[in-house]
PDB file of C-alpha atoms in Angstrom:
ATOM      1  CA  MET A  18       3.073-123.334  59.636  1.00 86.00           C
ATOM      2  CA  LEU A  19       3.099-126.952  58.508  1.00 94.00           C
ATOM      3  CA  GLN A  20       2.629-127.666  54.821  1.00 96.00           C
ATOM      4  CA  ILE A  21       1.826-131.159  53.557  1.00 97.00           C
ATOM      5  CA  ARG A  22       2.766-132.135  50.002  1.00 98.00           C
ATOM      6  CA  ILE A  23       1.284-135.285  48.546  1.00 98.00           C
ATOM      7  CA  HIS A  24       3.083-136.792  45.543  1.00 98.00           C
ATOM      8  CA  PHE A  25       0.912-139.300  43.670  1.00 99.00           C
ATOM      9  CA  LEU A  26       3.316-142.116  42.722  1.00 99.00           C
ATOM     10  CA  SER A  27       0.794-144.489  41.124  1.00 98.00           C
ATOM     11  CA  GLY A  28      -2.883-144.743  40.294  1.00 98.00           C
ATOM     12  CA  ALA A  29      -5.044-142.450  38.176  1.00 98.00           C
ATOM     13  CA  ARG A  30      -3.322-139.300  39.487  1.00 98.00           C
ATOM     14  CA  GLN A  31       0.258-140.547  39.041  1.00 98.00           C
ATOM     15  CA  GLY A  32       2.705-137.687  38.487  1.00 98.00           C
ATOM     16  CA  THR A  33       0.657-135.009  40.259  1.00 98.00           C
ATOM     17  CA  VAL A  34       1.534-133.178  43.466  1.00 98.00           C
ATOM     18  CA  GLU A  35      -0.894-131.394  45.765  1.00 97.00           C
ATOM     19  CA  VAL A  36       0.009-128.902  48.479  1.00 96.00           C
ATOM     20  CA  TYR A  37      -2.069-128.531  51.644  1.00 96.00           C
ATOM     21  CA  PRO A  38      -1.245-125.625  54.005  1.00 93.00           C
ATOM     22  CA  THR A  39      -2.473-127.009  57.322  1.00 92.00           C
ATOM     23  CA  ALA A  40      -3.609-123.583  58.528  1.00 91.00           C
ATOM     24  CA  ARG A  41      -6.571-124.024  56.148  1.00 94.00           C
ATOM     25  CA  TYR A  42      -7.534-127.558  57.189  1.00 94.00           C
ATOM     26  CA  ALA A  43      -8.409-129.269  60.460  1.00 91.00           C
ATOM     27  CA  SER A  44      -7.464-132.653  58.922  1.00 97.00           C
ATOM     28  CA  LEU A  45      -7.195-134.281  55.485  1.00 98.00           C
ATOM     29  CA  TYR A  46      -9.742-136.934  54.575  1.00 98.00           C
ATOM     30  CA  CYS A  47      -8.571-139.307  51.831  1.00 99.00           C
ATOM     31  CA  GLY A  48     -10.866-141.324  49.576  1.00 98.00           C
ATOM     32  CA  ARG A  49     -13.033-141.471  46.453  1.00 98.00           C
ATOM     33  CA  ASP A  50     -15.888-139.427  47.921  1.00 98.00           C
ATOM     34  CA  PRO A  51     -16.219-135.952  46.329  1.00 97.00           C
ATOM     35  CA  GLY A  52     -16.166-134.458  49.843  1.00 97.00           C
ATOM     36  CA  CYS A  53     -12.675-135.803  50.586  1.00 98.00           C
ATOM     37  CA  ASP A  54      -9.727-133.409  50.640  1.00 97.00           C
ATOM     38  CA  VAL A  55      -7.356-135.896  48.972  1.00 98.00           C
ATOM     39  CA  ARG A  56      -9.515-137.391  46.222  1.00 98.00           C
ATOM     40  CA  PHE A  57      -8.929-140.496  44.168  1.00 98.00           C
ATOM     41  CA  ASP A  58     -10.626-141.443  40.897  1.00 98.00           C
ATOM     42  CA  ALA A  59     -13.883-143.269  41.653  1.00 95.00           C
ATOM     43  CA  ASP A  60     -13.573-145.530  38.586  1.00 96.00           C
ATOM     44  CA  LEU A  61      -9.832-146.116  38.223  1.00 97.00           C
ATOM     45  CA  ASP A  62      -8.713-146.335  41.868  1.00 98.00           C
ATOM     46  CA  ALA A  63     -11.080-149.147  42.884  1.00 96.00           C
ATOM     47  CA  THR A  64      -9.068-150.262  45.956  1.00 97.00           C
ATOM     48  CA  VAL A  65      -9.676-146.872  47.604  1.00 98.00           C
ATOM     49  CA  SER A  66     -12.797-146.654  49.766  1.00 98.00           C
ATOM     50  CA  ARG A  67     -15.123-143.660  49.582  1.00 98.00           C
ATOM     51  CA  SER A  68     -13.830-142.503  52.975  1.00 98.00           C
ATOM     52  CA  HIS A  69     -10.561-144.408  53.301  1.00 99.00           C
ATOM     53  CA  ALA A  70      -8.221-142.669  55.778  1.00 99.00           C
ATOM     54  CA  VAL A  71      -7.630-139.402  57.621  1.00 99.00           C
ATOM     55  CA  ILE A  72      -4.373-137.491  58.149  1.00 98.00           C
ATOM     56  CA  GLU A  73      -4.277-135.365  61.303  1.00 98.00           C
ATOM     57  CA  TRP A  74      -1.636-133.123  62.876  1.00 96.00           C
ATOM     58  CA  ARG A  75      -0.963-131.148  65.989  1.00 93.00           C
ATOM     59  CA  ARG A  76       1.817-129.023  67.361  1.00 88.00           C
ATOM     60  CA  GLY A  77       3.878-130.346  70.257  1.00 81.00           C
ATOM     61  CA  ASP A  78       3.768-128.689  73.670  1.00 81.00           C
ATOM     62  CA  GLU A  79       4.889-125.046  73.780  1.00 76.00           C
ATOM     63  CA  GLY A  80       5.247-124.785  70.006  1.00 74.00           C
ATOM     64  CA  GLY A  81       7.306-127.956  69.682  1.00 82.00           C
ATOM     65  CA  ALA A  82       7.640-130.145  66.608  1.00 88.00           C
ATOM     66  CA  TRP A  83       4.599-131.067  64.539  1.00 92.00           C
ATOM     67  CA  ARG A  84       3.131-134.549  65.001  1.00 95.00           C
ATOM     68  CA  VAL A  85       1.396-135.950  61.933  1.00 97.00           C
ATOM     69  CA  GLN A  86      -0.479-139.247  61.894  1.00 98.00           C
ATOM     70  CA  ILE A  87      -2.761-141.288  59.655  1.00 99.00           C
ATOM     71  CA  SER A  88      -5.691-143.488  60.668  1.00 99.00           C
ATOM     72  CA  ASP A  89      -7.560-146.000  58.540  1.00 99.00           C
ATOM     73  CA  LEU A  90     -11.316-145.349  58.520  1.00 98.00           C
ATOM     74  CA  LEU A  91     -12.335-149.030  58.373  1.00 97.00           C
ATOM     75  CA  SER A  92     -11.562-149.134  54.658  1.00 98.00           C
ATOM     76  CA  SER A  93     -12.295-152.311  52.709  1.00 96.00           C
ATOM     77  CA  ASN A  94      -8.706-152.855  51.526  1.00 98.00           C
ATOM     78  CA  GLY A  95      -6.566-151.314  54.279  1.00 98.00           C
ATOM     79  CA  THR A  96      -4.053-148.482  54.479  1.00 99.00           C
ATOM     80  CA  PHE A  97      -0.299-149.103  54.478  1.00 99.00           C
ATOM     81  CA  VAL A  98       2.591-146.852  55.529  1.00 99.00           C
ATOM     82  CA  ASN A  99       5.930-148.014  54.131  1.00 98.00           C
ATOM     83  CA  ASP A 100       4.310-151.415  53.417  1.00 98.00           C
ATOM     84  CA  ARG A 101       3.068-151.860  57.011  1.00 98.00           C
ATOM     85  CA  GLU A 102      -0.667-152.055  57.572  1.00 98.00           C
ATOM     86  CA  VAL A 103      -2.173-149.220  59.613  1.00 98.00           C
ATOM     87  CA  ARG A 104      -4.149-150.799  62.472  1.00 96.00           C
ATOM     88  CA  GLU A 105      -4.186-147.729  64.739  1.00 97.00           C
ATOM     89  CA  ALA A 106      -3.140-144.089  64.426  1.00 98.00           C
ATOM     90  CA  THR A 107       0.337-144.225  62.863  1.00 98.00           C
ATOM     91  CA  SER A 108       2.922-141.436  62.874  1.00 98.00           C
ATOM     92  CA  LEU A 109       3.989-140.064  59.512  1.00 98.00           C
ATOM     93  CA  ARG A 110       7.424-138.671  58.708  1.00 97.00           C
ATOM     94  CA  HIS A 111       8.786-136.706  55.790  1.00 97.00           C
ATOM     95  CA  GLY A 112       9.156-139.055  52.801  1.00 98.00           C
ATOM     96  CA  ASP A 113       6.850-141.817  54.055  1.00 99.00           C
ATOM     97  CA  ARG A 114       4.898-143.762  51.435  1.00 99.00           C
ATOM     98  CA  ILE A 115       1.200-144.415  51.910  1.00 99.00           C
ATOM     99  CA  ARG A 116      -0.666-147.065  49.907  1.00 99.00           C
ATOM    100  CA  PHE A 117      -4.461-147.034  49.796  1.00 99.00           C
ATOM    101  CA  GLY A 118      -5.443-150.716  49.575  1.00 97.00           C
ATOM    102  CA  ARG A 119      -3.353-153.744  48.599  1.00 95.00           C
ATOM    103  CA  GLY A 120      -2.013-152.985  45.132  1.00 95.00           C
ATOM    104  CA  GLY A 121      -3.764-149.614  45.235  1.00 98.00           C
ATOM    105  CA  PRO A 122      -2.464-146.127  44.510  1.00 99.00           C
ATOM    106  CA  GLU A 123       0.615-145.003  46.417  1.00 99.00           C
ATOM    107  CA  VAL A 124       1.581-141.489  47.508  1.00 99.00           C
ATOM    108  CA  ARG A 125       4.649-139.975  49.146  1.00 99.00           C
ATOM    109  CA  ILE A 126       4.105-137.403  51.861  1.00 98.00           C
ATOM    110  CA  ASP A 127       6.461-134.473  52.388  1.00 98.00           C
ATOM    111  CA  LEU A 128       6.145-132.445  55.570  1.00 96.00           C
ATOM    112  CA  ASN A 129       7.548-128.923  55.373  1.00 93.00           C
ATOM    113  CA  THR A 130       7.459-126.131  57.913  1.00 87.00           C
ATOM    114  CA  THR A 131       7.406-122.467  56.978  1.00 74.00           C
ATOM    115  CA  GLY A 132       7.653-119.305  59.050  1.00 63.00           C
ATOM    116  CA  ASP A 133       4.426-118.299  60.784  1.00 53.00           C
ATOM    117  CA  GLY A 134       4.310-115.029  58.858  1.00 46.00           C
ATOM    118  CA  GLU A 135       4.830-116.610  55.455  1.00 43.00           C
ATOM    119  CA  HIS A 136       1.930-116.111  53.083  1.00 44.00           C
ATOM    120  CA  THR A 137       0.601-119.063  51.112  1.00 45.00           C
ATOM    121  CA  PRO A 138      -1.464-117.876  48.148  1.00 47.00           C
ATOM    122  CA  PRO A 139      -4.812-119.468  47.250  1.00 47.00           C
ATOM    123  CA  PRO A 140      -5.986-121.984  46.212  1.00 48.00           C
ATOM    124  CA  ALA A 141      -5.539-124.067  49.347  1.00 52.00           C
ATOM    125  CA  ARG A 142      -5.114-127.238  47.293  1.00 55.00           C
ATOM    126  CA  GLN A 143      -3.012-126.767  44.195  1.00 55.00           C
ATOM    127  CA  THR A 144      -2.000-129.310  41.588  1.00 58.00           C
ATOM    128  CA  LEU A 145       1.590-128.643  40.594  1.00 60.00           C
ATOM    129  CA  GLU A 146       2.018-131.251  37.877  1.00 58.00           C
ATOM    130  CA  THR A 147      -0.361-132.677  35.300  1.00 54.00           C
ATOM    131  CA  PRO A 148      -0.308-136.341  34.271  1.00 55.00           C
ATOM    132  CA  LYS A 149       1.202-136.923  30.818  1.00 54.00           C
ATOM    133  CA  ALA A 150      -1.967-138.621  29.563  1.00 53.00           C
ATOM    134  CA  VAL A 151      -4.013-135.503  30.288  1.00 50.00           C
ATOM    135  CA  LEU A 152      -1.464-133.257  28.581  1.00 48.00           C
ATOM    136  CA  GLY A 153      -1.453-135.472  25.501  1.00 48.00           C
ATOM    137  CA  GLU A 154      -5.237-135.449  25.235  1.00 48.00           C
ATOM    138  CA  THR A 155      -5.351-131.666  25.648  1.00 46.00           C
ATOM    139  CA  ILE A 156      -2.747-131.102  22.946  1.00 44.00           C
ATOM    140  CA  GLN A 157      -4.518-133.456  20.530  1.00 45.00           C
ATOM    141  CA  ARG A 158      -7.828-131.690  20.997  1.00 47.00           C
ATOM    142  CA  ARG A 159      -6.290-128.325  20.163  1.00 48.00           C
ATOM    143  CA  LEU A 160      -4.544-129.379  16.960  1.00 50.00           C
ATOM    144  CA  PRO A 161      -6.343-128.164  13.821  1.00 51.00           C
ATOM    145  CA  LYS A 162      -7.568-130.895  11.502  1.00 48.00           C
TER     146      LYS A 162
END
């Protein structure tokens, strides 16, 4: 099974990591729309369109290597892989950096394969790290006055 990890390097979600087991998704839609799989903050990540880009994957012939690609969905500010604008479906490799709009939030994509029998516990999308700003606000709210 292919597992996609998205590391948020900048933007409102900087410092967080989300894991997407591809057995649970047909594709990953990226954008500010609440229906997107990879969601960006509607107020703080203004360069990201509501429906910005889609990440798709398929297995090679006869169980060969996974092919992962990203396509821009006619976003207002463009999609960039390793600083190159995506004009057509573009292959993604482990460690590639994706930027959503010029000067917009950047993510790093990690592509990992696991054994077919390996169990991935729910939830399908899991945040592994919490931004420092959120932690600080949570701690301050809990302190007695």
